[in-house]
Amino acid sequence: MNHAPLSILAACAAAATAIGPATAGADNGKAKAEMCVACHGENGISATENVPSLASQPDLFLQWQLIFFRSGARKNEAMEPIAGQLNNEDVRDLGAYFASLKPADASSVKAPDDHPELVKAGQQAAAAGRCASCHGDNYAGNKAAARIAGQREEYIIKALHDYKAGVRSGGGVAAMAEVAYPLSDDDIAALAHYLSRL
C-alpha cells in the first residue's frame, strides 16, 4: 500500500491548522477558479470523464485536497503543478467558492436509468459500508468528507478503485481503504451508479 511519508502528512496537518475554516468570501475564489473551468466545468459541474465535479463540495474537504496536492501527498499530474502555485489564501478562497455553488441537478444531467437493479444494489452496498456515517445521510458530504451524491459515475468508480489499491492517499484514506478493500467490481459499479443519480 502506498502511504505518504509521515513528514509530508505532518506538513499537511500544519498547513491545514494554519488555514482552518474558510473565512474568505466566495467572490475572491470566483476569479481564481477560472483556471479550474477547463477541467472541472462551468460552475464546478464537470463534463470531463474521470474529472470530479467540485460544486457544493464541503469547504474543508476542498481545502484538504488542495493541500494534499500541493504537498505531493496526493498524486495527480494535472493537479500537482496547479496546487503547487497556491498559497493558503488561494486555498481558502477556492474552497469557499466551490462550496458556495449549487450541485448538479441529477434530473437534468443524467440519462434515464436503464439499470434500476444497480440502484438497489448500490443502496445495499452504501448501507453495508456505512457510507452515511462520514458522508452524511444524503451523501452531501460533511466537513472533510466529500460530497458523493451526484458525482460523476466513472469518477466514483476510479476513486474507489484507487482507495482499494492504496494508490490514493489523503484525508480519510485509512477509513476509505478499509471500506473499499472488500468491495468487488460489481459492488463498486453499483455504488457509483446509485450515488451518481442522487
One Martini backbone bead per residue (centre of mass of N, CA, C, O) as a GRO file, in nm:
protein
  198
    1MET     BB    1   0.098   0.034   0.021
    2ASN     BB    2   0.059   0.384  -0.035
    3HIS     BB    3   0.237   0.602   0.172
    4ALA     BB    4   0.283   0.885   0.314
    5PRO     BB    5   0.496   1.051   0.458
    6LEU     BB    6   0.496   1.181   0.770
    7SER     BB    7   0.611   1.460   0.695
    8ILE     BB    8   0.387   1.533   0.495
    9LEU     BB    9   0.145   1.501   0.688
   10ALA     BB   10   0.247   1.710   0.892
   11ALA     BB   11   0.247   1.948   0.696
   12CYS     BB   12  -0.053   1.933   0.630
   13ALA     BB   13  -0.158   1.976   0.916
   14ALA     BB   14  -0.027   2.252   0.955
   15ALA     BB   15  -0.168   2.391   0.718
   16ALA     BB   16  -0.460   2.336   0.808
   17THR     BB   17  -0.438   2.487   1.074
   18ALA     BB   18  -0.372   2.761   0.941
   19ILE     BB   19  -0.634   2.775   0.775
   20GLY     BB   20  -0.892   2.650   0.833
   21PRO     BB   21  -1.166   2.791   0.819
   22ALA     BB   22  -1.343   2.966   0.611
   23THR     BB   23  -1.332   3.340   0.552
   24ALA     BB   24  -1.351   3.371   0.271
   25GLY     BB   25  -1.485   3.473  -0.006
   26ALA     BB   26  -1.627   3.364  -0.302
   27ASP     BB   27  -1.538   3.602  -0.480
   28ASN     BB   28  -1.233   3.544  -0.478
   29GLY     BB   29  -1.258   3.249  -0.601
   30LYS     BB   30  -1.380   3.300  -0.879
   31ALA     BB   31  -1.129   3.411  -1.026
   32LYS     BB   32  -0.940   3.166  -0.948
   33ALA     BB   33  -1.135   2.943  -1.098
   34GLU     BB   34  -1.076   2.975  -1.403
   35MET     BB   35  -0.856   2.739  -1.417
   36CYS     BB   36  -1.085   2.503  -1.359
   37VAL     BB   37  -1.296   2.490  -1.596
   38ALA     BB   38  -1.168   2.305  -1.816
   39CYS     BB   39  -1.219   2.048  -1.620
   40HIS     BB   40  -1.465   2.118  -1.394
   41GLY     BB   41  -1.638   2.337  -1.503
   42GLU     BB   42  -1.905   2.505  -1.498
   43ASN     BB   43  -1.985   2.558  -1.179
   44GLY     BB   44  -1.838   2.271  -1.104
   45ILE     BB   45  -1.942   2.097  -1.361
   46SER     BB   46  -1.855   1.813  -1.493
   47ALA     BB   47  -1.769   1.697  -1.852
   48THR     BB   48  -1.524   1.512  -1.760
   49GLU     BB   49  -1.367   1.238  -1.761
   50ASN     BB   50  -1.243   1.170  -1.442
   51VAL     BB   51  -1.371   1.447  -1.341
   52PRO     BB   52  -1.470   1.623  -1.086
   53SER     BB   53  -1.704   1.767  -0.913
   54LEU     BB   54  -1.713   2.079  -0.701
   55ALA     BB   55  -1.987   2.141  -0.644
   56SER     BB   56  -2.072   2.149  -0.306
   57GLN     BB   57  -1.831   2.103  -0.166
   58PRO     BB   58  -1.673   2.092   0.107
   59ASP     BB   59  -1.457   2.315   0.213
   60LEU     BB   60  -1.255   2.132   0.374
   61PHE     BB   61  -1.216   1.925   0.157
   62LEU     BB   62  -1.092   2.112  -0.055
   63GLN     BB   63  -0.855   2.211   0.111
   64TRP     BB   64  -0.723   1.938   0.161
   65GLN     BB   65  -0.675   1.857  -0.135
   66LEU     BB   66  -0.490   2.095  -0.205
   67ILE     BB   67  -0.277   2.027   0.006
   68PHE     BB   68  -0.210   1.744  -0.097
   69PHE     BB   69  -0.120   1.834  -0.377
   70ARG     BB   70   0.094   2.044  -0.289
   71SER     BB   71   0.271   1.822  -0.120
   72GLY     BB   72   0.225   1.517  -0.265
   73ALA     BB   73   0.024   1.319  -0.116
   74ARG     BB   74  -0.136   1.373  -0.378
   75LYS     BB   75  -0.170   1.228  -0.697
   76ASN     BB   76  -0.147   1.453  -0.994
   77GLU     BB   77  -0.046   1.580  -1.288
   78ALA     BB   78  -0.244   1.829  -1.300
   79MET     BB   79  -0.262   1.931  -0.990
   80GLU     BB   80   0.019   1.975  -0.866
   81PRO     BB   81   0.113   2.237  -1.022
   82ILE     BB   82  -0.126   2.409  -0.937
   83ALA     BB   83  -0.115   2.377  -0.623
   84GLY     BB   84   0.187   2.476  -0.597
   85GLN     BB   85   0.078   2.793  -0.647
   86LEU     BB   86  -0.072   2.792  -0.381
   87ASN     BB   87  -0.192   2.959  -0.126
   88ASN     BB   88  -0.379   2.982   0.155
   89GLU     BB   89  -0.577   3.190   0.038
   90ASP     BB   90  -0.651   3.034  -0.215
   91VAL     BB   91  -0.763   2.786  -0.073
   92ARG     BB   92  -0.990   2.932   0.074
   93ASP     BB   93  -1.129   3.060  -0.174
   94LEU     BB   94  -1.188   2.800  -0.333
   95GLY     BB   95  -1.351   2.656  -0.118
   96ALA     BB   96  -1.574   2.873  -0.092
   97TYR     BB   97  -1.670   2.876  -0.382
   98PHE     BB   98  -1.746   2.574  -0.439
   99ALA     BB   99  -1.935   2.551  -0.187
  100SER     BB  100  -2.147   2.776  -0.306
  101LEU     BB  101  -2.236   2.585  -0.514
  102LYS     BB  102  -2.447   2.418  -0.701
  103PRO     BB  103  -2.548   2.127  -0.771
  104ALA     BB  104  -2.627   1.900  -0.968
  105ASP     BB  105  -2.902   1.809  -1.159
  106ALA     BB  106  -2.991   1.493  -1.205
  107SER     BB  107  -3.236   1.532  -1.407
  108SER     BB  108  -3.053   1.704  -1.626
  109VAL     BB  109  -2.773   1.499  -1.650
  110LYS     BB  110  -2.931   1.231  -1.663
  111ALA     BB  111  -3.006   0.950  -1.779
  112PRO     BB  112  -3.197   0.715  -1.808
  113ASP     BB  113  -3.258   0.428  -1.616
  114ASP     BB  114  -3.141   0.098  -1.718
  115HIS     BB  115  -3.038   0.015  -1.393
  116PRO     BB  116  -3.219  -0.039  -1.118
  117GLU     BB  117  -3.054  -0.271  -0.983
  118LEU     BB  118  -2.811  -0.087  -0.905
  119VAL     BB  119  -2.951   0.085  -0.698
  120LYS     BB  120  -3.012  -0.136  -0.495
  121ALA     BB  121  -2.718  -0.236  -0.465
  122GLY     BB  122  -2.607   0.043  -0.378
  123GLN     BB  123  -2.770   0.078  -0.123
  124GLN     BB  124  -2.658  -0.174   0.017
  125ALA     BB  125  -2.356  -0.095   0.004
  126ALA     BB  126  -2.384   0.172   0.162
  127ALA     BB  127  -2.491   0.043   0.421
  128ALA     BB  128  -2.259  -0.164   0.469
  129GLY     BB  129  -2.032   0.083   0.455
  130ARG     BB  130  -2.133   0.340   0.606
  131CYS     BB  131  -2.133   0.614   0.436
  132ALA     BB  132  -2.313   0.813   0.615
  133SER     BB  133  -2.118   0.853   0.860
  134CYS     BB  134  -1.946   1.068   0.674
  135HIS     BB  135  -2.138   1.179   0.417
  136GLY     BB  136  -2.420   1.150   0.501
  137ASP     BB  137  -2.752   1.085   0.450
  138ASN     BB  138  -2.724   1.248   0.148
  139TYR     BB  139  -2.415   1.259   0.050
  140ALA     BB  140  -2.306   1.585   0.088
  141GLY     BB  141  -2.125   1.591   0.312
  142ASN     BB  142  -1.856   1.653   0.574
  143LYS     BB  143  -1.632   1.862   0.595
  144ALA     BB  144  -1.378   1.626   0.500
  145ALA     BB  145  -1.616   1.500   0.344
  146ALA     BB  146  -1.740   1.410   0.060
  147ARG     BB  147  -1.931   1.468  -0.206
  148ILE     BB  148  -2.124   1.193  -0.372
  149ALA     BB  149  -2.362   1.321  -0.465
  150GLY     BB  150  -2.366   1.350  -0.816
  151GLN     BB  151  -2.130   1.223  -0.908
  152ARG     BB  152  -1.937   1.092  -1.122
  153GLU     BB  153  -1.942   0.768  -1.199
  154GLU     BB  154  -1.646   0.712  -1.304
  155TYR     BB  155  -1.511   0.856  -1.062
  156ILE     BB  156  -1.604   0.673  -0.836
  157ILE     BB  157  -1.471   0.424  -0.946
  158LYS     BB  158  -1.183   0.530  -0.942
  159ALA     BB  159  -1.164   0.604  -0.641
  160LEU     BB  160  -1.222   0.319  -0.526
  161HIS     BB  161  -0.984   0.181  -0.667
  162ASP     BB  162  -0.764   0.358  -0.539
  163TYR     BB  163  -0.823   0.286  -0.247
  164LYS     BB  164  -0.800  -0.022  -0.275
  165ALA     BB  165  -0.489   0.002  -0.392
  166GLY     BB  166  -0.340   0.252  -0.235
  167VAL     BB  167  -0.304   0.526  -0.437
  168ARG     BB  168  -0.479   0.693  -0.235
  169SER     BB  169  -0.424   0.982  -0.058
  170GLY     BB  170  -0.540   1.124   0.244
  171GLY     BB  171  -0.816   1.204   0.359
  172GLY     BB  172  -0.955   0.910   0.483
  173VAL     BB  173  -0.781   0.664   0.384
  174ALA     BB  174  -0.825   0.450   0.598
  175ALA     BB  175  -1.132   0.429   0.575
  176MET     BB  176  -1.147   0.386   0.264
  177ALA     BB  177  -0.974   0.134   0.244
  178GLU     BB  178  -1.151  -0.042   0.429
  179VAL     BB  179  -1.409  -0.016   0.252
  180ALA     BB  180  -1.289  -0.088  -0.042
  181TYR     BB  181  -1.140  -0.361  -0.033
  182PRO     BB  182  -1.407  -0.565  -0.028
  183LEU     BB  183  -1.488  -0.467  -0.297
  184SER     BB  184  -1.631  -0.529  -0.576
  185ASP     BB  185  -1.686  -0.445  -0.893
  186ASP     BB  186  -1.994  -0.456  -0.859
  187ASP     BB  187  -2.014  -0.275  -0.611
  188ILE     BB  188  -1.884  -0.025  -0.737
  189ALA     BB  189  -2.084   0.010  -0.969
  190ALA     BB  190  -2.335   0.040  -0.790
  191LEU     BB  191  -2.251   0.280  -0.621
  192ALA     BB  192  -2.201   0.476  -0.855
  193HIS     BB  193  -2.482   0.467  -0.975
  194TYR     BB  194  -2.638   0.561  -0.728
  195LEU     BB  195  -2.483   0.827  -0.644
  196SER     BB  196  -2.500   0.977  -0.927
  197ARG     BB  197  -2.841   0.990  -0.891
  198LEU     BB  198  -2.880   1.201  -0.637
   0.00000   0.00000   0.00000
